[in-house]
Coordinates of C-alpha atoms in Angstrom, one line a residue:
M1 CA 91.3 133.0 97.0
S2 CA 90.5 131.0 100.1
G3 CA 91.3 130.9 103.8
P4 CA 89.7 130.6 107.3
L5 CA 86.3 132.2 107.7
W6 CA 85.9 135.0 110.3
L7 CA 82.9 136.7 111.8
V8 CA 83.0 140.3 113.0
R9 CA 80.4 142.8 114.0
K10 CA 79.8 145.8 111.7
D11 CA 81.5 148.1 114.2
G12 CA 84.7 145.9 114.1
T13 CA 84.2 144.2 117.5
Q14 CA 83.9 140.6 118.5
A15 CA 86.1 139.3 115.6
H16 CA 86.6 135.6 115.8
Q17 CA 87.6 132.7 113.5
V18 CA 84.8 130.2 112.8
Q19 CA 85.6 126.7 114.0
G20 CA 84.2 123.5 112.8
L21 CA 84.2 123.9 109.0
P22 CA 86.1 121.2 107.0
G23 CA 88.9 123.3 105.7
P24 CA 89.3 126.8 104.2
V25 CA 86.5 128.7 102.6
M26 CA 86.6 130.4 99.1
A27 CA 85.9 134.1 99.0
D28 CA 82.8 133.8 96.9
K29 CA 81.3 130.7 98.6
F30 CA 79.4 132.1 101.6
S31 CA 76.3 134.3 101.8
W32 CA 73.9 135.6 104.5
S33 CA 70.3 134.7 104.6
P34 CA 68.1 137.6 103.3
T35 CA 65.8 137.3 106.4
A36 CA 67.9 136.1 109.3
N37 CA 71.4 136.2 110.8
V38 CA 72.3 132.8 109.3
M39 CA 75.0 132.2 106.8
S40 CA 75.3 129.4 104.2
V41 CA 78.8 128.2 103.4
S42 CA 79.9 126.0 100.5
T43 CA 82.7 123.6 101.2
E44 CA 84.2 120.5 99.5
E45 CA 81.9 118.4 101.8
G46 CA 78.6 120.2 101.1
L47 CA 76.6 123.1 102.4
W48 CA 76.8 124.3 106.0
L49 CA 74.6 126.7 108.0
L50 CA 76.3 129.1 110.4
S51 CA 74.6 131.4 112.9
T52 CA 76.2 134.2 114.7
E53 CA 76.3 131.9 117.8
G54 CA 77.1 128.2 117.9
A55 CA 78.9 125.7 115.7
P56 CA 78.3 125.2 112.0
Q57 CA 75.8 122.5 111.0
R58 CA 76.0 120.7 107.7
L59 CA 72.7 121.2 105.8
V60 CA 73.5 118.8 102.9
K61 CA 76.3 116.6 101.7
T62 CA 77.3 116.9 98.0
S63 CA 79.6 114.9 95.8
G64 CA 81.0 117.9 93.8
K65 CA 83.5 120.3 95.1
F66 CA 82.3 123.7 96.4
P67 CA 78.7 123.7 95.1
N68 CA 77.3 127.1 94.1
F69 CA 74.0 128.1 95.8
T70 CA 71.5 130.8 96.3
W71 CA 69.0 131.7 99.0
S72 CA 65.3 132.0 98.2
P73 CA 63.8 135.4 98.8
D74 CA 62.0 134.3 102.0
G75 CA 65.1 132.7 103.4
K76 CA 63.4 129.3 103.8
T77 CA 65.1 127.4 101.0
I78 CA 68.5 127.1 99.3
A79 CA 69.0 126.1 95.7
Y80 CA 72.3 124.5 94.8
N81 CA 74.0 122.3 92.2
D82 CA 75.8 119.0 92.5
T83 CA 78.0 117.2 90.0
I84 CA 77.8 113.5 89.3
A85 CA 81.2 111.9 89.0
A86 CA 82.2 110.5 85.6
K87 CA 85.3 108.8 84.2
E88 CA 85.8 111.7 81.7
P89 CA 85.4 115.3 83.2
G90 CA 83.6 116.6 80.1
N91 CA 80.9 114.0 80.5
M92 CA 79.9 114.9 84.0
D93 CA 76.2 115.6 84.7
D94 CA 75.0 118.4 87.0
V95 CA 71.8 118.3 89.0
L96 CA 69.8 121.3 90.3
L97 CA 68.4 120.8 93.7
T98 CA 66.6 122.7 96.5
V99 CA 66.6 122.0 100.2
A100 CA 64.6 123.5 103.1
V101 CA 66.8 125.4 105.5
N102 CA 65.0 123.8 108.5
G103 CA 65.8 120.3 107.2
G104 CA 64.3 117.7 105.0
K105 CA 65.3 115.8 101.9
P106 CA 66.7 117.7 98.9
V107 CA 64.4 117.9 95.8
N108 CA 66.0 117.3 92.4
H109 CA 64.5 119.6 89.8
L110 CA 66.8 119.1 86.8
Q111 CA 69.7 117.0 85.4
T112 CA 71.9 118.3 82.6
P113 CA 73.9 115.7 80.7
G114 CA 77.5 116.7 80.2
T115 CA 76.7 120.2 81.2
G116 CA 77.5 122.3 84.3
I117 CA 75.0 124.5 86.2
Q118 CA 75.9 127.9 87.6
L119 CA 73.2 129.5 89.6
A120 CA 72.2 133.1 89.1
G121 CA 69.4 133.6 91.6
W122 CA 65.7 133.2 92.3
Q123 CA 62.8 135.1 90.8
K124 CA 61.6 137.7 93.3
D125 CA 58.4 135.7 93.8
G126 CA 60.3 132.6 94.6
A127 CA 58.5 130.6 91.8
G128 CA 61.5 130.1 89.6
L129 CA 65.3 129.8 89.4
L130 CA 67.8 131.4 86.9
F131 CA 71.0 129.7 86.0
W132 CA 73.7 129.5 83.3
L133 CA 74.4 126.2 81.5
I134 CA 78.1 125.5 81.0
P135 CA 78.8 123.1 78.1
A136 CA 81.2 120.3 79.2
H137 CA 81.8 122.3 82.4
G138 CA 84.2 124.5 80.4
Q139 CA 85.3 127.5 82.3
S140 CA 86.9 129.0 79.2
I141 CA 83.6 128.6 77.4
A142 CA 81.8 130.3 80.2
A143 CA 84.2 133.2 80.2
D144 CA 83.1 134.0 76.7
G145 CA 79.4 134.0 77.4
V146 CA 76.7 131.3 77.7
D147 CA 72.9 131.3 77.8
L148 CA 71.0 132.3 80.9
Y149 CA 68.0 130.0 81.6
K150 CA 64.9 130.1 83.7
L151 CA 63.3 127.1 85.4
Q152 CA 59.8 127.5 86.7
L153 CA 59.4 125.4 89.9
G154 CA 56.2 123.5 90.7
E155 CA 55.3 122.6 87.1
T156 CA 54.5 118.9 86.4
D157 CA 57.2 118.7 83.8
P158 CA 59.5 121.7 84.1
K159 CA 61.7 122.6 81.2
P160 CA 64.5 125.2 81.3
K161 CA 63.8 128.2 79.0
P162 CA 66.6 130.3 77.5
I163 CA 66.6 134.1 78.2
T164 CA 69.6 135.5 76.4
S165 CA 73.4 135.2 76.3
G166 CA 75.9 136.9 78.6
L167 CA 78.8 136.5 81.0
T168 CA 78.3 134.5 84.2
Y169 CA 78.6 137.4 86.6
N170 CA 75.9 137.8 89.3
E171 CA 77.0 141.4 89.6
W172 CA 75.7 142.0 86.1
L173 CA 72.2 140.9 87.1
S174 CA 69.6 142.9 89.0
F175 CA 66.0 142.1 90.0
S176 CA 63.4 144.7 90.5
P177 CA 60.7 144.3 93.3
Q178 CA 58.2 144.1 90.4
G179 CA 59.9 140.9 89.1
Q180 CA 61.9 142.3 86.1
L181 CA 65.5 141.4 85.4
L182 CA 68.1 144.0 84.3
M183 CA 71.2 142.3 82.9
V184 CA 74.3 142.8 80.7
A185 CA 73.9 141.0 77.4
G186 CA 76.6 140.2 74.9
G187 CA 79.3 137.6 74.4
G188 CA 83.0 137.8 74.6
R189 CA 85.0 138.0 77.8
I190 CA 86.2 141.6 77.3
A191 CA 84.1 144.2 79.1
W192 CA 84.9 147.0 76.6
A193 CA 83.0 145.5 73.5
D194 CA 79.5 144.2 72.7
K195 CA 78.0 144.9 76.2
S196 CA 74.6 146.4 76.6
L197 CA 71.7 146.4 79.0
V198 CA 68.5 144.4 78.5
L199 CA 65.3 144.4 80.5
V200 CA 63.7 141.0 80.8
N201 CA 60.1 140.3 81.7
L202 CA 60.5 137.0 83.5
K203 CA 56.9 136.1 83.2
T204 CA 56.6 136.4 79.4
G205 CA 60.3 136.1 78.5
Q206 CA 60.1 139.4 76.5
L207 CA 63.4 141.3 76.1
E208 CA 63.7 145.0 75.8
P209 CA 67.2 146.2 74.9
L210 CA 68.2 149.6 76.3
Q211 CA 70.2 152.1 74.2
N212 CA 73.8 152.6 75.1
P213 CA 75.2 156.1 75.5
N214 CA 76.9 157.0 72.2
G215 CA 80.2 155.1 71.6
C216 CA 79.9 153.2 74.9
V217 CA 79.3 149.8 76.4
T218 CA 77.0 149.6 79.5
I219 CA 77.9 147.4 82.5
D220 CA 77.4 147.1 86.3
P221 CA 73.6 147.7 86.4
Q222 CA 71.3 147.8 89.4
F223 CA 67.7 148.6 90.1
S224 CA 66.8 151.1 92.8
P225 CA 65.0 149.6 95.9
D226 CA 61.6 150.6 94.6
G227 CA 62.3 149.5 91.0
K228 CA 61.6 152.9 89.5
K229 CA 65.2 153.8 88.7
I230 CA 68.4 152.1 87.5
T231 CA 72.0 153.0 87.8
F232 CA 74.9 151.7 85.6
V233 CA 78.4 152.3 84.3
A234 CA 79.1 153.4 80.7
A235 CA 82.6 153.1 79.4
K236 CA 84.2 153.6 76.0
N237 CA 83.5 150.9 73.5
L238 CA 87.0 149.8 72.2
G239 CA 85.7 147.1 69.9
N240 CA 86.6 143.4 69.6
D241 CA 90.0 144.1 68.1
V242 CA 91.3 145.3 71.4
W243 CA 92.2 142.3 73.7
G244 CA 94.6 144.1 76.1
F245 CA 96.4 147.3 76.8
E246 CA 99.9 148.1 75.6
N247 CA 100.8 150.3 78.6
L248 CA 99.4 151.7 81.8
D249 CA 98.4 154.9 80.1
S250 CA 96.1 153.2 77.7
L251 CA 94.6 151.1 80.5
N252 CA 94.0 154.2 82.6
A253 CA 92.4 156.0 79.7
W254 CA 89.8 153.2 79.4
V255 CA 89.3 153.0 83.2
N256 CA 88.8 156.8 83.4
S257 CA 86.1 156.5 80.8
R258 CA 83.9 154.5 83.2
T259 CA 81.2 157.0 84.1
L260 CA 78.2 156.8 86.5
Y261 CA 74.7 157.0 85.0
V262 CA 71.1 157.0 86.3
A263 CA 67.9 156.5 84.3
N264 CA 64.3 155.6 84.7
A265 CA 63.6 151.8 85.0
D266 CA 62.4 151.7 81.3
G267 CA 65.7 153.2 80.1
S268 CA 64.3 156.7 79.6
N269 CA 65.7 160.0 81.0
V270 CA 69.3 158.8 80.9
Q271 CA 71.7 161.1 82.8
A272 CA 75.4 161.0 83.6
L273 CA 76.6 162.0 87.0
P274 CA 80.0 163.5 86.1
T275 CA 80.7 164.8 89.6
A276 CA 81.0 161.2 90.8
G277 CA 84.4 161.2 89.1
Q278 CA 86.2 158.8 86.8
G279 CA 86.9 155.1 87.0
I280 CA 83.5 154.1 88.5
Y281 CA 83.0 150.4 89.5
Q282 CA 79.8 148.6 90.6
P283 CA 77.3 151.3 91.7
S284 CA 74.8 150.2 94.3
W285 CA 71.8 152.0 95.7
S286 CA 71.5 152.8 99.4
K287 CA 68.6 151.1 101.2
D288 CA 66.4 154.3 101.0
G289 CA 67.2 154.8 97.3
R290 CA 68.5 158.4 97.9
H291 CA 72.2 157.7 97.4
I292 CA 74.4 155.6 95.1
L293 CA 77.4 153.9 96.5
Y294 CA 80.3 153.0 94.2
V295 CA 84.0 152.2 94.2
K296 CA 86.6 154.6 92.7
D297 CA 90.3 154.9 93.3
N298 CA 90.2 151.9 95.6
A299 CA 87.8 153.6 98.0
L300 CA 84.0 153.5 98.6
W301 CA 82.1 156.7 97.7
S302 CA 78.5 157.9 98.0
I303 CA 76.6 160.4 95.9
K304 CA 73.0 161.6 95.9
A305 CA 71.0 160.0 93.1
E306 CA 70.3 163.4 91.5
G307 CA 74.0 164.3 91.6
G308 CA 76.0 166.7 93.6
E309 CA 79.3 166.4 95.4
P310 CA 80.4 162.8 96.3
E311 CA 81.4 161.8 99.8
R312 CA 84.3 159.4 100.5
I313 CA 83.2 156.7 102.9
F314 CA 86.3 154.7 103.5
G315 CA 89.4 153.2 101.7
P316 CA 91.5 151.6 100.6
V317 CA 89.1 148.8 99.9
F318 CA 91.9 146.3 99.1
D319 CA 95.6 146.4 99.8
Q320 CA 96.1 147.0 96.1
Q321 CA 93.4 147.5 93.4
D322 CA 93.7 145.9 90.0
P323 CA 92.0 148.3 87.6
L324 CA 91.8 145.8 84.8
G325 CA 90.3 143.0 86.8
F326 CA 89.3 140.0 84.5
Y327 CA 89.2 141.6 81.1
G328 CA 87.6 144.7 82.6
F329 CA 85.4 143.1 85.2
A330 CA 86.0 143.5 88.9
S331 CA 83.7 142.5 91.8
Y332 CA 83.1 144.6 95.0
Q333 CA 79.9 142.8 96.0
N334 CA 81.1 141.7 99.4
V335 CA 82.3 145.2 100.3
L336 CA 79.0 146.8 99.2
S337 CA 76.9 144.2 100.9
W338 CA 78.8 144.6 104.2
Y339 CA 78.6 148.3 104.2
K340 CA 74.8 148.4 103.5
G341 CA 74.4 145.8 106.3

């Protein structure tokens, strides 16, 4: 989905269409700086910086279409990929680069022969980057799960190190302030089979699988702001033999099995929050860590972290909600980020 980019204040005022970008913008190709009112926008002609006032300024020109990118935690640097043109699409190389937001020459950190790079994010300390490697740039391959890698910056001869395999959804990755990574591991594009949470020590590479609630897959994880708690969704494990739903009733039955959970950061003291309701998507902590926001019935809801009665914030989120999404995955990242401000 693409179209013109608009800016609007959180209270709904001063809405205006951004002028000066070279064409429409894709829905997942813009992101605010973590430290300033500056946005980076990916276009067919490279990366652009856009402040709340003034015209867009191109930060870097790329040869590939719509590079993916991620801001450093301090907001001073952007990491992005570029694709080197080749006669045969499957033989194209990708390069992983960083560029200072205040200008300067891009730095090339890695080239991957015949392989695409999809950025996942920075380490919390800004010392390394996480990304998925996509063999032959195959989107169908990526849809069934690929390896997540870490590249430590600043080393004399940096080498990407594999972490574990999973689907290429940033929404299924969460970083704690202490530097741990919580992610959904498991291959296959269907969300209702072979999905479980793993804690990753990014310094040592050690993996600690977390136990799923009985008969469930676990998805949509997020650390609390202080890193002491996690929230996630557990849903009925239908197994690998189920690739779709014969009718709306069977789909709704699986959607209604999506239940909100909280636990300690190490996976202990797991508790369901049944009063949150059924059909929970993408829980996200409030800034103070006292509430959990989530999408249900095409509306945004809030519930206290210890449970209680939920509060409907607003809705509908979209004109029409697709409960299936892409084989059980749906993204509400932009809505949650906007609301939390």
